Coordinates of C-alpha atoms in Angstrom, one line a residue:
X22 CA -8.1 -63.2 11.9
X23 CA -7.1 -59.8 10.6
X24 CA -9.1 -56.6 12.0
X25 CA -9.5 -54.2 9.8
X26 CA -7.8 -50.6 10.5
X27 CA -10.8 -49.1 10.4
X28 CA -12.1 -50.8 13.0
X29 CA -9.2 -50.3 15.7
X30 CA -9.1 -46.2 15.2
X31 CA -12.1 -44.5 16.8
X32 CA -13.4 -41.2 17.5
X33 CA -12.2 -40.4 21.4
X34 CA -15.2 -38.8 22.0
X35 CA -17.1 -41.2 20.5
X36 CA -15.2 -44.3 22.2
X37 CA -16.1 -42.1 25.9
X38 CA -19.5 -42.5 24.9
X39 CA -18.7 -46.2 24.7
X40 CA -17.4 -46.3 28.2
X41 CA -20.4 -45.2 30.1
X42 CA -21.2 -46.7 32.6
X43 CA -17.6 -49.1 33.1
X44 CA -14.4 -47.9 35.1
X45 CA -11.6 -46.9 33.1
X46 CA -8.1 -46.9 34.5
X47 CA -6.3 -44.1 32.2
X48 CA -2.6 -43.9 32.3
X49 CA -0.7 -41.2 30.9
X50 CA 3.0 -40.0 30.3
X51 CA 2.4 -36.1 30.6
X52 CA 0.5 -34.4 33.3
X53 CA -0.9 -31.2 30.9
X54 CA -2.1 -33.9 28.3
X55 CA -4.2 -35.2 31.2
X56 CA -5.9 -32.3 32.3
X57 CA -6.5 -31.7 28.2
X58 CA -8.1 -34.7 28.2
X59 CA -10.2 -34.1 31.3
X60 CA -11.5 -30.8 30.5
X61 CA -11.5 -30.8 26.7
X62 CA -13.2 -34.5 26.4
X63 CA -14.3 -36.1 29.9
X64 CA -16.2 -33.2 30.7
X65 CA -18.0 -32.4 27.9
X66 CA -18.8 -35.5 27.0
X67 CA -20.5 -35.6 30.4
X68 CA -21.7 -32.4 30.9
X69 CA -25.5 -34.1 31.0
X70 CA -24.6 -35.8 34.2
X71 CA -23.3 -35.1 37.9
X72 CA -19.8 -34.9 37.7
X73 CA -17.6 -35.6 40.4
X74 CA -14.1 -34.9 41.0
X75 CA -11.9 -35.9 43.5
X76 CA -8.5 -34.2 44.4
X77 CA -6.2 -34.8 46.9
X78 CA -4.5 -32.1 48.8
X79 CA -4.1 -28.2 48.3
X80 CA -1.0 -28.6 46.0
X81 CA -2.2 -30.7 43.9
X82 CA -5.9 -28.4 43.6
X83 CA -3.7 -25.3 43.1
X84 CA -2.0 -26.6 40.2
X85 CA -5.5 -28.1 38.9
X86 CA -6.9 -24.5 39.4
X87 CA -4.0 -23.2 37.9
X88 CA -3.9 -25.4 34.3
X89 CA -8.1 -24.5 34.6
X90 CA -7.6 -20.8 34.1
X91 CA -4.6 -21.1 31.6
X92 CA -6.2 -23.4 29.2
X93 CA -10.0 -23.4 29.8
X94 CA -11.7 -20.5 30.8
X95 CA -10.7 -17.8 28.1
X96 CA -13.6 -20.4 26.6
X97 CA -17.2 -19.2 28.3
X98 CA -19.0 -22.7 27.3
X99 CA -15.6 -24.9 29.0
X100 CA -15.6 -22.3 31.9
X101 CA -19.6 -22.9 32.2
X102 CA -18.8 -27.0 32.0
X103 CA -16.0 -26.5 35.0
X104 CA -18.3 -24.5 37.2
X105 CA -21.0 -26.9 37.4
X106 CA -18.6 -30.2 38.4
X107 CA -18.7 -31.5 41.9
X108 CA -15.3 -31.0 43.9
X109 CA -14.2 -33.5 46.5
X110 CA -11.0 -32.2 47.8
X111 CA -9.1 -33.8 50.6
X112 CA -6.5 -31.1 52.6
X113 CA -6.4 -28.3 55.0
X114 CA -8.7 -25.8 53.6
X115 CA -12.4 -26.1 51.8
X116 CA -11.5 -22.9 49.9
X117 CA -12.6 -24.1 46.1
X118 CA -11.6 -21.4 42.5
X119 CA -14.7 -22.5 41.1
X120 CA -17.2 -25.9 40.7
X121 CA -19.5 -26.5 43.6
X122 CA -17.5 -28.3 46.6
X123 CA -19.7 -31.6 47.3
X124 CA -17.9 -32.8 50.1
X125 CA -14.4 -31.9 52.0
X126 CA -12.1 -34.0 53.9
X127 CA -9.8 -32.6 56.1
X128 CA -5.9 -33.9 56.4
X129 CA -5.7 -36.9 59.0
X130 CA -4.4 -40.4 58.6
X131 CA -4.3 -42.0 55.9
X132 CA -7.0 -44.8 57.0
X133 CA -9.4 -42.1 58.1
X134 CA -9.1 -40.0 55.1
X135 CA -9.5 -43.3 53.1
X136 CA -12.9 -44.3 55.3
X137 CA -14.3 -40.6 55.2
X138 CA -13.7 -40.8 51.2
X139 CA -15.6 -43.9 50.6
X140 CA -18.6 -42.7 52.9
X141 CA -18.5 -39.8 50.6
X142 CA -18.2 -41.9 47.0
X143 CA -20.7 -44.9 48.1
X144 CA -23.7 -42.5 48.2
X145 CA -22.8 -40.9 44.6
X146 CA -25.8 -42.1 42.2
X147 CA -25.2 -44.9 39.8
X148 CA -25.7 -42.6 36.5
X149 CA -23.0 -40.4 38.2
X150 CA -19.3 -39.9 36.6
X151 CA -16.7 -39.9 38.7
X152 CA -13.2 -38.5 38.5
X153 CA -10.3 -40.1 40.6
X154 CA -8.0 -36.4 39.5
X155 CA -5.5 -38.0 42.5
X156 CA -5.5 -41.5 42.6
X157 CA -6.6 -43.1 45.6
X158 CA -2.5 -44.8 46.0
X159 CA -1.3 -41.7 47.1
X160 CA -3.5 -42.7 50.6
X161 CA -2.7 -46.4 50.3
X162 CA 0.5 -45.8 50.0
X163 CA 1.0 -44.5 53.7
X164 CA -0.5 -47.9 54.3
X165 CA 0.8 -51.4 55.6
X166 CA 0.0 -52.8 52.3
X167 CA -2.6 -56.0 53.6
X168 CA -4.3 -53.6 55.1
X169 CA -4.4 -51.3 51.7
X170 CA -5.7 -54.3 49.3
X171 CA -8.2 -55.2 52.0
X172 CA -9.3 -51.5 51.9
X173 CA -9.1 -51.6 47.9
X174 CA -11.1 -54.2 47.3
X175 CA -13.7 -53.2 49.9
X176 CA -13.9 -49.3 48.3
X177 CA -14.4 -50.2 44.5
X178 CA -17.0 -52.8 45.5
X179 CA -19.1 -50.5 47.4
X180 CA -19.1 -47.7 44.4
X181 CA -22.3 -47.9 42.8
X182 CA -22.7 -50.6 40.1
X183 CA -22.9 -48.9 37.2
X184 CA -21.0 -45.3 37.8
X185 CA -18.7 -44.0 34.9
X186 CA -15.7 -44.0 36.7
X187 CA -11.8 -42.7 35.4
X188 CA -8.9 -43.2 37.5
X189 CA -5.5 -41.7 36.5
X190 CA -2.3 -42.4 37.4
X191 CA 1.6 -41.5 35.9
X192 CA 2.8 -44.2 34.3
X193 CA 6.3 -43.4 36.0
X194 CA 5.0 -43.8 39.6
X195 CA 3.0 -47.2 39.7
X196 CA 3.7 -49.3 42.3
X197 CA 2.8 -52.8 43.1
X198 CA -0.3 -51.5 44.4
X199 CA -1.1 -49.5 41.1
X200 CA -1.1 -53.2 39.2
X201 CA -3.9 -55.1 41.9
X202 CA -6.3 -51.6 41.1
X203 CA -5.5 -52.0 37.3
X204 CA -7.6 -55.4 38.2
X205 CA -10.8 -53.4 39.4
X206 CA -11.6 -51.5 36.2
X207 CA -13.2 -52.8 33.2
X208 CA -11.1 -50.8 30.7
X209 CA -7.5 -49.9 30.8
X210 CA -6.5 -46.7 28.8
X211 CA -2.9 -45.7 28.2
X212 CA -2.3 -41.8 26.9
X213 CA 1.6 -41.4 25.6
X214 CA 4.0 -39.5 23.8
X215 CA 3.8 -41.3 20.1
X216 CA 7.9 -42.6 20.1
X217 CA 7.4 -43.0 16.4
X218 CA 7.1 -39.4 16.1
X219 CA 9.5 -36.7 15.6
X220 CA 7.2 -34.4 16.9
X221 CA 7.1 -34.4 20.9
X222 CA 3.4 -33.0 20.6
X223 CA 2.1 -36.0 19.6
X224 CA 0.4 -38.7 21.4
X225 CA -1.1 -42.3 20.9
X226 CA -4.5 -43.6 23.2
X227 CA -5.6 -47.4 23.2
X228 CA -8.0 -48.7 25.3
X229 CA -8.5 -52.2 26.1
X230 CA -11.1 -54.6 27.5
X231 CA -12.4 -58.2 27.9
X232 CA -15.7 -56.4 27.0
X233 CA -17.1 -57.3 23.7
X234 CA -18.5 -53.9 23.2
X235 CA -15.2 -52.4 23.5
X236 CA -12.2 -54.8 22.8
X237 CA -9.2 -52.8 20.9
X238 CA -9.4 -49.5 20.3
X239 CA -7.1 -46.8 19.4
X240 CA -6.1 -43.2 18.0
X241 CA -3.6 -40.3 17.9
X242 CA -4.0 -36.5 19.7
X243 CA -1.9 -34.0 19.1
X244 CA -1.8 -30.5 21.3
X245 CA -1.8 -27.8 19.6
X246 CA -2.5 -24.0 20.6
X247 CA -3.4 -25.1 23.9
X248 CA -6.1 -27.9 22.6
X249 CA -6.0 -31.1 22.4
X250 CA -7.1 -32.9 18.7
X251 CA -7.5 -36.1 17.5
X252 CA -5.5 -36.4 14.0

């Protein structure tokens, strides 16, 4: 059976609305189109409920911090939003730019810094949303990797039931691992340059599901001054 077009092309913020509540995996091809779509939609669309972040290591924050002040807070109402999330950050230092930090876990091995982050997520409350800003393969992936899909498996079943959740990863750097936690989310989202396109500042989303409620659903950004719009 045909669908109609019309039915396929959504309203991003509209379809986030939609995903409340599920785990969305959210791949992407360009690291700034990312933290557009973090800060310009995921946020916002949020801002009623905790909002949790999690980063891993000080480089990685930096150059969060760093794309926060650049693109968000010449806006006051985005630089309230960014203020009022809930850092996690795993690394050397608890020194946080702005948010509130939540919780910190300090650099050890990877199994401990794994076992201190899942204390830490498992006692987030269910109507919580939850960020995974570093994916959680950057620790597995110091791992024996048994021992990683054990932990895996474990981790996303003690999350609460029905937390919003958004894990990221580059599309370039997936490993084997990366495909078994594709398996733990209810929606797979995929963020890319449009290749139809002559213009390299335009992008494609689809999201995809064996939920009824969600199904097929897709759309085209473009950046532009520093913003991210749906065209």
């Amino acid at each position: 059976m045909r669908i109609a077009m019309k039915e396929i092309y959504v309203n991003l913020t509209e379809l986030l609305k939609e995903l409340r509540g599920m785990r969305t995996r959210v791949l992407y091809d360009s690291s700034v189109v990312k933290d557009l779509f973090i800060f310009q939609y995921i946020i916002p669309t949020f801002s009623g409920r905790d909002v949790y972040i999690v980063i891993y290591s000080d480089a990685i924050y930096y150059r969060f911090c760093r794309r926060a002040e650049h693109l968000m807070f010449a806006d006051s109402s985005m630089a309230k939003l960014l203020d009022d999330i809930n850092i996690i950050k795993i690394g050397h230092s608890d020194e946080i730019d702005f948010g509130k930090l939540y919780a910190f876990i300090e650099h050890s091995t990877p199994r401990e810094e794994f076992v201190a982050l899942m204390e830490t997520l498992k006692g987030l409350d269910k109507k919580s949303v939850l960020i995974l800003y570093s994916s959680v393969a950057y620790i597995m992936s110091m791992l024996d990797e048994k021992e990683a899909l054990r932990l895996l498996t474990e981790s996303y079943g003690i999350l609460p039931r029905d937390i919003t959740l958004f894990g990221f990863k580059h599309l370039k750097t997936q490993t084997r691992i990366d495909y078994y936690i594709s398996d733990l989310y209810d929606v797979l989202m995929t963020i890319k340059r449009d290749e139809s396109s002559f213009d390299y500042s335009t992008y494609v989303f689809e999201a995809e599901c064996q939920l009824s409620d969600v199904c097929y659903k897709a759309g085209r950004l473009k950046v532009e001054n520093g913003r991210l719009i749906q065209v």
